[in-house]
mmCIF file of C-alpha atoms and ligand atoms in Angstrom:
data_model
loop_
_atom_site.group_PDB
_atom_site.id
_atom_site.type_symbol
_atom_site.label_atom_id
_atom_site.label_comp_id
_atom_site.label_asym_id
_atom_site.label_seq_id
_atom_site.Cartn_x
_atom_site.Cartn_y
_atom_site.Cartn_z
ATOM 1 C CA MET A 1396 0.048 -0.018 0.021
ATOM 2 C CA PRO A 1397 1.777 3.335 -1.048
ATOM 3 C CA ARG A 1398 2.503 5.770 1.693
ATOM 4 C CA THR A 1399 -0.250 8.250 1.837
ATOM 5 C CA ILE A 1400 1.491 10.922 3.509
ATOM 6 C CA GLU A 1401 0.974 13.614 0.752
ATOM 7 C CA ARG A 1402 -2.978 13.343 1.304
ATOM 8 C CA GLN A 1403 -2.513 14.526 4.779
ATOM 9 C CA PHE A 1404 -0.607 17.962 4.634
ATOM 10 C CA PRO A 1405 0.163 19.186 8.228
ATOM 11 C CA ALA A 1406 -1.533 22.447 9.357
ATOM 12 C CA TRP A 1407 1.863 24.368 8.447
ATOM 13 C CA ILE A 1408 1.632 23.457 4.773
ATOM 14 C CA THR A 1409 -1.528 25.055 4.041
ATOM 15 C CA ARG A 1410 -2.104 28.728 3.975
ATOM 16 C CA PRO A 1411 -4.504 31.048 2.324
ATOM 17 C CA ILE A 1412 -3.313 32.869 -0.977
ATOM 18 C CA THR A 1413 -4.366 36.405 -1.734
ATOM 19 C CA LEU A 1414 -3.329 37.429 -5.572
ATOM 20 C CA ARG A 1415 -3.135 41.201 -6.058
ATOM 21 C CA ASP A 1416 -3.218 43.215 -9.494
ATOM 22 C CA SER A 1417 0.262 42.898 -10.127
ATOM 23 C CA TRP A 1418 0.078 39.278 -10.311
ATOM 24 C CA SER A 1419 -1.806 39.405 -13.524
ATOM 25 C CA LYS A 1420 0.555 42.240 -14.540
ATOM 26 C CA ALA A 1421 3.504 39.941 -14.193
ATOM 27 C CA ARG A 1422 1.655 37.213 -15.856
ATOM 28 C CA ALA A 1423 0.717 39.352 -18.881
ATOM 29 C CA LEU A 1424 4.311 40.421 -19.325
ATOM 30 C CA VAL A 1425 5.970 37.215 -19.108
ATOM 31 C CA GLU A 1426 3.571 36.026 -21.789
ATOM 32 C CA GLU A 1427 4.019 39.257 -23.988
ATOM 33 C CA LEU A 1428 7.826 38.698 -23.962
ATOM 34 C CA SER A 1429 7.386 34.894 -24.575
ATOM 35 C CA LEU A 1430 9.539 34.331 -21.288
ATOM 36 C CA HIS A 1431 9.873 31.180 -19.255
ATOM 37 C CA THR A 1432 9.736 31.365 -15.554
ATOM 38 C CA VAL A 1433 11.020 28.736 -12.972
ATOM 39 C CA CYS A 1434 8.029 29.683 -10.870
ATOM 40 C CA GLN A 1435 5.787 28.333 -13.563
ATOM 41 C CA GLU A 1436 7.983 25.528 -14.837
ATOM 42 C CA ALA A 1437 8.841 23.981 -11.474
ATOM 43 C CA LEU A 1438 5.067 24.355 -10.097
ATOM 44 C CA CYS A 1439 6.205 26.627 -7.190
ATOM 45 C CA PRO A 1440 3.893 26.735 -4.622
ATOM 46 C CA ASN A 1441 4.814 30.690 -4.061
ATOM 47 C CA LEU A 1442 3.964 31.926 -7.560
ATOM 48 C CA GLY A 1443 1.012 33.695 -6.295
ATOM 49 C CA PRO A 1444 2.433 35.544 -3.381
ATOM 50 C CA CYS A 1445 5.881 36.375 -5.242
ATOM 51 C CA TRP A 1446 4.230 37.651 -8.521
ATOM 52 C CA SER A 1447 1.883 39.633 -6.386
ATOM 53 C CA SER A 1448 4.916 41.407 -4.958
ATOM 54 C CA GLY A 1449 6.220 41.600 -8.391
ATOM 55 C CA ASN A 1450 8.994 38.956 -7.741
ATOM 56 C CA VAL A 1451 9.228 36.741 -11.000
ATOM 57 C CA SER A 1452 12.193 34.089 -11.296
ATOM 58 C CA PHE A 1453 13.108 33.767 -15.081
ATOM 59 C CA MET A 1454 14.289 30.501 -16.823
ATOM 60 C CA ILE A 1455 16.350 31.013 -19.661
ATOM 61 C CA LEU A 1456 17.488 28.550 -22.247
ATOM 62 C CA GLY A 1457 14.229 26.833 -22.824
ATOM 63 C CA SER A 1458 11.948 25.023 -20.643
ATOM 64 C CA ARG A 1459 13.317 21.569 -21.364
ATOM 65 C CA CYS A 1460 16.178 19.951 -19.369
ATOM 66 C CA THR A 1461 18.720 17.357 -20.297
ATOM 67 C CA ARG A 1462 18.554 15.798 -16.661
ATOM 68 C CA ARG A 1463 15.970 14.025 -14.788
ATOM 69 C CA CYS A 1464 15.941 14.728 -11.214
ATOM 70 C CA GLY A 1465 13.569 13.054 -9.078
ATOM 71 C CA PHE A 1466 11.929 16.048 -7.356
ATOM 72 C CA CYS A 1467 11.640 18.460 -10.306
ATOM 73 C CA ALA A 1468 8.684 19.185 -12.423
ATOM 74 C CA VAL A 1469 10.577 20.733 -15.415
ATOM 75 C CA GLU A 1470 10.229 18.644 -18.351
ATOM 76 C CA THR A 1471 13.070 16.347 -19.318
ATOM 77 C CA ALA A 1472 13.193 16.366 -23.351
ATOM 78 C CA ARG A 1473 15.515 17.548 -26.211
ATOM 79 C CA PRO A 1474 15.973 21.213 -25.584
ATOM 80 C CA ASP A 1475 15.118 23.725 -27.853
ATOM 81 C CA PRO A 1476 17.793 25.807 -29.710
ATOM 82 C CA VAL A 1477 19.334 28.781 -27.888
ATOM 83 C CA ASP A 1478 17.284 32.125 -28.576
ATOM 84 C CA ASP A 1479 19.639 34.790 -29.352
ATOM 85 C CA SER A 1480 16.739 37.036 -28.824
ATOM 86 C CA GLU A 1481 16.065 36.091 -25.039
ATOM 87 C CA PRO A 1482 18.615 38.127 -23.310
ATOM 88 C CA PHE A 1483 17.090 41.523 -24.923
ATOM 89 C CA ARG A 1484 13.421 40.228 -23.830
ATOM 90 C CA LEU A 1485 14.541 39.355 -20.550
ATOM 91 C CA SER A 1486 16.048 42.652 -19.940
ATOM 92 C CA GLN A 1487 13.022 44.335 -21.138
ATOM 93 C CA ALA A 1488 11.089 42.514 -18.406
ATOM 94 C CA VAL A 1489 13.347 43.033 -15.488
ATOM 95 C CA LYS A 1490 13.113 46.787 -16.617
ATOM 96 C CA ARG A 1491 9.406 46.890 -16.736
ATOM 97 C CA LEU A 1492 8.984 45.045 -13.573
ATOM 98 C CA GLN A 1493 11.472 47.377 -12.050
ATOM 99 C CA LEU A 1494 13.036 44.318 -10.276
ATOM 100 C CA ARG A 1495 15.677 45.321 -7.527
ATOM 101 C CA HIS A 1496 16.878 41.709 -7.603
ATOM 102 C CA ALA A 1497 16.358 39.522 -10.713
ATOM 103 C CA VAL A 1498 16.866 35.833 -10.474
ATOM 104 C CA ILE A 1499 17.627 34.068 -13.804
ATOM 105 C CA THR A 1500 18.126 30.281 -13.734
ATOM 106 C CA SER A 1501 18.198 27.426 -16.369
ATOM 107 C CA PRO A 1502 17.459 23.761 -17.117
ATOM 108 C CA ALA A 1503 20.695 21.664 -17.490
ATOM 109 C CA ARG A 1504 22.071 22.223 -20.983
ATOM 110 C CA ASP A 1505 24.404 19.238 -21.288
ATOM 111 C CA ASP A 1506 23.599 19.322 -24.993
ATOM 112 C CA LEU A 1507 25.719 22.633 -25.483
ATOM 113 C CA ALA A 1508 29.408 22.768 -25.923
ATOM 114 C CA ASP A 1509 29.324 25.540 -23.240
ATOM 115 C CA GLU A 1510 26.556 24.070 -21.281
ATOM 116 C CA GLY A 1511 24.661 27.526 -21.704
ATOM 117 C CA ALA A 1512 27.340 29.453 -19.651
ATOM 118 C CA GLY A 1513 27.623 32.124 -22.670
ATOM 119 C CA HIS A 1514 23.897 32.524 -22.912
ATOM 120 C CA PHE A 1515 23.822 33.186 -18.880
ATOM 121 C CA ALA A 1516 26.775 35.767 -19.424
ATOM 122 C CA ARG A 1517 24.829 37.747 -22.346
ATOM 123 C CA CYS A 1518 21.489 37.770 -20.039
ATOM 124 C CA VAL A 1519 23.257 39.266 -17.107
ATOM 125 C CA ALA A 1520 25.078 41.776 -19.284
ATOM 126 C CA GLU A 1521 21.813 42.749 -21.083
ATOM 127 C CA ILE A 1522 19.930 43.325 -17.659
ATOM 128 C CA LEU A 1523 22.700 45.258 -16.288
ATOM 129 C CA LYS A 1524 22.933 47.391 -19.379
ATOM 130 C CA ARG A 1525 19.245 48.340 -18.990
ATOM 131 C CA SER A 1526 18.979 48.221 -15.229
ATOM 132 C CA PRO A 1527 22.454 49.119 -13.653
ATOM 133 C CA ARG A 1528 20.913 49.276 -10.160
ATOM 134 C CA THR A 1529 19.323 45.871 -10.394
ATOM 135 C CA ARG A 1530 21.297 43.010 -8.662
ATOM 136 C CA VAL A 1531 21.239 39.972 -10.546
ATOM 137 C CA GLU A 1532 21.249 36.388 -9.046
ATOM 138 C CA VAL A 1533 22.184 33.600 -11.238
ATOM 139 C CA LEU A 1534 21.035 30.047 -10.277
ATOM 140 C CA THR A 1535 22.950 27.935 -12.562
ATOM 141 C CA PRO A 1536 23.447 24.093 -13.308
ATOM 142 C CA ASP A 1537 26.827 22.390 -12.486
ATOM 143 C CA PHE A 1538 28.281 22.983 -15.559
ATOM 144 C CA HIS A 1539 30.344 19.842 -14.689
ATOM 145 C CA ALA A 1540 32.303 22.220 -12.506
ATOM 146 C CA ARG A 1541 34.307 23.436 -15.484
ATOM 147 C CA ARG A 1542 36.180 26.622 -14.353
ATOM 148 C CA GLU A 1543 36.217 28.393 -17.525
ATOM 149 C CA LEU A 1544 32.218 28.260 -17.758
ATOM 150 C CA ILE A 1545 31.806 29.632 -14.382
ATOM 151 C CA GLU A 1546 34.246 32.183 -14.722
ATOM 152 C CA GLN A 1547 32.313 33.393 -17.995
ATOM 153 C CA VAL A 1548 29.255 33.873 -15.746
ATOM 154 C CA ILE A 1549 31.140 35.372 -12.890
ATOM 155 C CA ARG A 1550 32.950 37.898 -15.247
ATOM 156 C CA SER A 1551 29.447 39.171 -16.487
ATOM 157 C CA GLY A 1552 28.779 40.688 -13.010
ATOM 158 C CA PRO A 1553 26.070 38.870 -10.998
ATOM 159 C CA ALA A 1554 25.673 39.893 -7.356
ATOM 160 C CA VAL A 1555 24.845 36.338 -6.313
ATOM 161 C CA TYR A 1556 26.114 33.068 -7.522
ATOM 162 C CA ASN A 1557 23.535 30.306 -6.604
ATOM 163 C CA HIS A 1558 23.932 26.717 -7.055
ATOM 164 C CA ASN A 1559 21.764 24.191 -5.444
ATOM 165 C CA LEU A 1560 23.202 21.337 -3.665
ATOM 166 C CA GLU A 1561 19.703 20.058 -3.063
ATOM 167 C CA THR A 1562 19.964 17.225 -0.803
ATOM 168 C CA VAL A 1563 22.334 15.545 1.523
ATOM 169 C CA LYS A 1564 25.072 13.528 0.179
ATOM 170 C CA ARG A 1565 23.648 9.878 0.762
ATOM 171 C CA LEU A 1566 20.470 10.951 -1.033
ATOM 172 C CA THR A 1567 22.126 12.667 -4.083
ATOM 173 C CA PRO A 1568 22.393 9.688 -6.359
ATOM 174 C CA ARG A 1569 18.450 8.651 -6.062
ATOM 175 C CA VAL A 1570 17.529 12.735 -5.877
ATOM 176 C CA ARG A 1571 19.905 13.896 -8.779
ATOM 177 C CA PRO A 1572 21.013 11.019 -10.745
ATOM 178 C CA GLN A 1573 23.117 13.246 -13.178
ATOM 179 C CA GLY A 1574 24.393 15.581 -10.306
ATOM 180 C CA ARG A 1575 27.287 14.894 -8.055
ATOM 181 C CA TYR A 1576 27.616 16.129 -4.328
ATOM 182 C CA GLU A 1577 31.098 16.888 -4.528
ATOM 183 C CA ARG A 1578 31.246 18.518 -8.066
ATOM 184 C CA SER A 1579 28.457 20.827 -6.919
ATOM 185 C CA LEU A 1580 30.306 22.026 -3.702
ATOM 186 C CA GLN A 1581 33.303 22.562 -6.422
ATOM 187 C CA VAL A 1582 31.199 24.574 -8.367
ATOM 188 C CA LEU A 1583 30.743 26.740 -5.388
ATOM 189 C CA ARG A 1584 34.304 26.847 -4.181
ATOM 190 C CA LEU A 1585 35.325 27.946 -7.839
ATOM 191 C CA ALA A 1586 32.666 30.504 -8.071
ATOM 192 C CA GLY A 1587 33.620 32.095 -4.768
ATOM 193 C CA GLU A 1588 37.516 32.003 -5.856
ATOM 194 C CA LEU A 1589 36.515 33.578 -9.098
ATOM 195 C CA GLY A 1590 34.211 36.271 -7.447
ATOM 196 C CA ARG A 1591 36.876 37.254 -4.963
ATOM 197 C CA GLY A 1592 34.390 38.379 -2.246
ATOM 198 C CA ALA A 1593 32.448 40.588 -4.670
ATOM 199 C CA VAL A 1594 29.907 37.904 -5.428
ATOM 200 C CA LYS A 1595 27.773 36.268 -2.838
ATOM 201 C CA MET A 1596 27.753 32.493 -2.792
ATOM 202 C CA LYS A 1597 24.520 30.863 -2.196
ATOM 203 C CA SER A 1598 23.076 27.142 -2.045
ATOM 204 C CA GLY A 1599 19.721 25.293 -1.324
ATOM 205 C CA LEU A 1600 18.461 22.427 0.350
ATOM 206 C CA MET A 1601 15.197 20.639 0.207
ATOM 207 C CA VAL A 1602 14.250 18.694 3.487
ATOM 208 C CA GLY A 1603 11.452 15.805 3.580
ATOM 209 C CA LEU A 1604 13.060 13.315 1.260
ATOM 210 C CA GLY A 1605 14.416 10.891 4.118
ATOM 211 C CA GLU A 1606 17.561 12.787 5.321
ATOM 212 C CA GLU A 1607 18.578 12.584 9.034
ATOM 213 C CA PRO A 1608 19.155 15.880 10.807
ATOM 214 C CA GLU A 1609 22.765 15.180 11.115
ATOM 215 C CA GLU A 1610 23.105 14.803 7.780
ATOM 216 C CA VAL A 1611 21.509 18.351 6.983
ATOM 217 C CA ARG A 1612 23.984 19.413 9.622
ATOM 218 C CA GLN A 1613 26.916 18.004 7.737
ATOM 219 C CA ALA A 1614 25.571 19.484 4.103
ATOM 220 C CA LEU A 1615 25.539 22.769 5.876
ATOM 221 C CA THR A 1616 28.902 22.545 7.079
ATOM 222 C CA ASP A 1617 30.047 21.219 3.712
ATOM 223 C CA LEU A 1618 28.491 24.280 1.916
ATOM 224 C CA ARG A 1619 30.060 26.746 4.649
ATOM 225 C CA GLU A 1620 33.608 25.011 3.942
ATOM 226 C CA ALA A 1621 32.955 25.540 0.235
ATOM 227 C CA GLY A 1622 32.624 29.368 0.830
ATOM 228 C CA CYS A 1623 28.790 29.616 0.882
ATOM 229 C CA GLU A 1624 27.286 32.592 2.535
ATOM 230 C CA VAL A 1625 23.473 32.348 1.862
ATOM 231 C CA VAL A 1626 21.444 29.150 2.235
ATOM 232 C CA THR A 1627 17.732 28.271 1.810
ATOM 233 C CA ILE A 1628 16.182 25.263 3.392
ATOM 234 C CA GLY A 1629 12.782 24.478 2.212
ATOM 235 C CA GLN A 1630 10.186 21.346 2.442
ATOM 236 C CA TYR A 1631 10.083 19.096 -0.514
ATOM 237 C CA LEU A 1632 6.508 18.741 -2.063
ATOM 238 C CA ARG A 1633 6.016 16.241 -4.644
ATOM 239 C CA PRO A 1634 5.140 17.905 -7.971
ATOM 240 C CA THR A 1635 3.362 14.726 -9.581
ATOM 241 C CA PRO A 1636 2.946 10.877 -8.721
ATOM 242 C CA ARG A 1637 5.800 10.379 -11.223
ATOM 243 C CA HIS A 1638 8.235 12.336 -8.674
ATOM 244 C CA LEU A 1639 9.789 11.063 -5.566
ATOM 245 C CA PRO A 1640 7.534 10.661 -2.649
ATOM 246 C CA VAL A 1641 7.687 13.050 0.497
ATOM 247 C CA HIS A 1642 9.182 10.959 2.947
ATOM 248 C CA GLY A 1643 8.185 13.327 5.814
ATOM 249 C CA PHE A 1644 6.993 16.797 6.620
ATOM 250 C CA VAL A 1645 9.684 18.589 8.659
ATOM 251 C CA THR A 1646 8.196 20.527 11.579
ATOM 252 C CA PRO A 1647 8.714 24.310 12.020
ATOM 253 C CA ASP A 1648 10.638 23.624 15.076
ATOM 254 C CA ARG A 1649 13.083 21.493 13.206
ATOM 255 C CA PHE A 1650 13.390 24.406 10.603
ATOM 256 C CA ASP A 1651 14.196 26.537 13.024
ATOM 257 C CA ARG A 1652 17.030 24.304 14.500
ATOM 258 C CA TYR A 1653 18.421 23.930 10.967
ATOM 259 C CA ARG A 1654 18.208 27.824 10.602
ATOM 260 C CA ASP A 1655 20.080 28.098 14.002
ATOM 261 C CA TRP A 1656 22.740 25.485 12.991
ATOM 262 C CA ALA A 1657 23.236 27.446 9.824
ATOM 263 C CA ARG A 1658 23.695 30.541 11.901
ATOM 264 C CA GLU A 1659 26.257 28.941 14.214
ATOM 265 C CA LEU A 1660 28.295 27.808 11.283
ATOM 266 C CA GLY A 1661 28.389 31.372 10.249
ATOM 267 C CA PHE A 1662 25.984 31.790 7.208
ATOM 268 C CA PHE A 1663 25.516 35.373 6.180
ATOM 269 C CA HIS A 1664 21.877 34.756 5.605
ATOM 270 C CA VAL A 1665 19.414 31.975 6.022
ATOM 271 C CA GLN A 1666 15.957 31.215 4.887
ATOM 272 C CA SER A 1667 14.613 27.879 6.525
ATOM 273 C CA GLY A 1668 10.839 27.197 6.499
ATOM 274 C CA PRO A 1669 8.335 25.104 4.810
ATOM 275 C CA TYR A 1670 7.648 27.215 1.760
ATOM 276 C CA VAL A 1671 11.109 28.438 1.458
ATOM 277 C CA ARG A 1672 12.565 28.000 -2.183
ATOM 278 C CA SER A 1673 15.920 28.910 -3.635
ATOM 279 C CA SER A 1674 14.660 32.230 -5.119
ATOM 280 C CA TYR A 1675 12.018 32.895 -2.455
ATOM 281 C CA HIS A 1676 12.538 36.495 -0.907
ATOM 282 C CA ALA A 1677 15.940 36.231 -2.609
ATOM 283 C CA TYR A 1678 16.379 39.950 -2.646
ATOM 284 C CA GLU A 1679 16.679 39.895 1.227
ATOM 285 C CA ALA A 1680 20.010 38.061 1.024
ATOM 286 C CA LEU A 1681 21.889 41.515 0.180
ATOM 287 C CA GLN A 1682 19.646 43.139 3.035
ATOM 288 C CA PRO A 1683 21.007 41.666 6.375
ATOM 289 C CA GLY A 1684 18.492 42.279 9.099
ATOM 290 C CA ASP A 1685 16.636 39.588 10.812
ATOM 291 C CA LEU A 1686 18.317 36.472 9.800
ATOM 292 C CA ASN A 1687 14.990 34.559 9.170
ATOM 293 C CA ALA A 1688 12.280 37.054 8.732
ATOM 294 C CA ASP A 1689 10.156 34.351 6.771
ATOM 295 C CA ARG A 1690 8.922 31.214 8.827
ATOM 296 C CA SER A 1691 5.585 31.604 7.338
HETATM 297 S S1 SF4 B 3158 18.608 19.713 -13.590
HETATM 298 FE FE1 SF4 B 3158 17.573 21.389 -12.671
HETATM 299 S S2 SF4 B 3158 15.906 21.639 -14.167
HETATM 300 FE FE2 SF4 B 3158 16.843 19.701 -14.781
HETATM 301 S S3 SF4 B 3158 15.618 18.156 -13.749
HETATM 302 FE FE3 SF4 B 3158 17.289 18.798 -12.433
HETATM 303 S S4 SF4 B 3158 16.493 20.294 -10.935
HETATM 304 FE FE4 SF4 B 3158 15.204 20.110 -12.804
#
């Protein structure tokens, strides 16, 4: 008998959503400029509140991925060719939404010689050309930890370099079959070295996939040793029955403990809570204050 845990969401996983006018404005703009968003492609539970506050995280390089992570709703299929007009259209969207903090991510593009790094760099450059006061956060695939590709992205001028570790070492082969735990740490080490302190290093973990608390502490320690300064920790939610089952719903108290562990390890900014995702309230990371303003 399959585990029925998903059918019994705990109280802290359900919440009312109020959509404001700016939600439809954001949606209309994304459609007008034919852009993809990770909010839509990954079926993010925060789309309503984020778009209502004008925060949209863009997905460049198409909506098809060359990998198949067990938690991810992004379609695995032969990707579309790179669209050279996308950097310009993206920069228009950022300007018209007046984003202070623009997050851009992409599916893995193992099919491209530069794995998409050049297109990332062009997108960052176009955004900064039209919106010089906007901070850009790149959430990249692992680029097989190729130094020259990470350098190309870093040189384009992002304020935050994000690459998600996603889960603890023991679960990585099942959760990210084409990913590698050590390789992802190496990506953050290289980006930190190449960024020379001018770029914040960030990563994210999902919990509720069967990890033990001590494994989460070890993953946080590994991220900190790799030079990571900002971390997000959120509850895994199964996007479809084809994806990995939720092993357990982590309680708000345990999210607080993870937050405290991350603080003790010296992370500059921590977001830890059931609804936290890697680009959720991303702008807060560069405005230190309450280290965990969000536990909704
Ligand atoms: S590489 Fe990224 S986009 Fe592709 S399946 Fe994994 S998480 Fe999803």
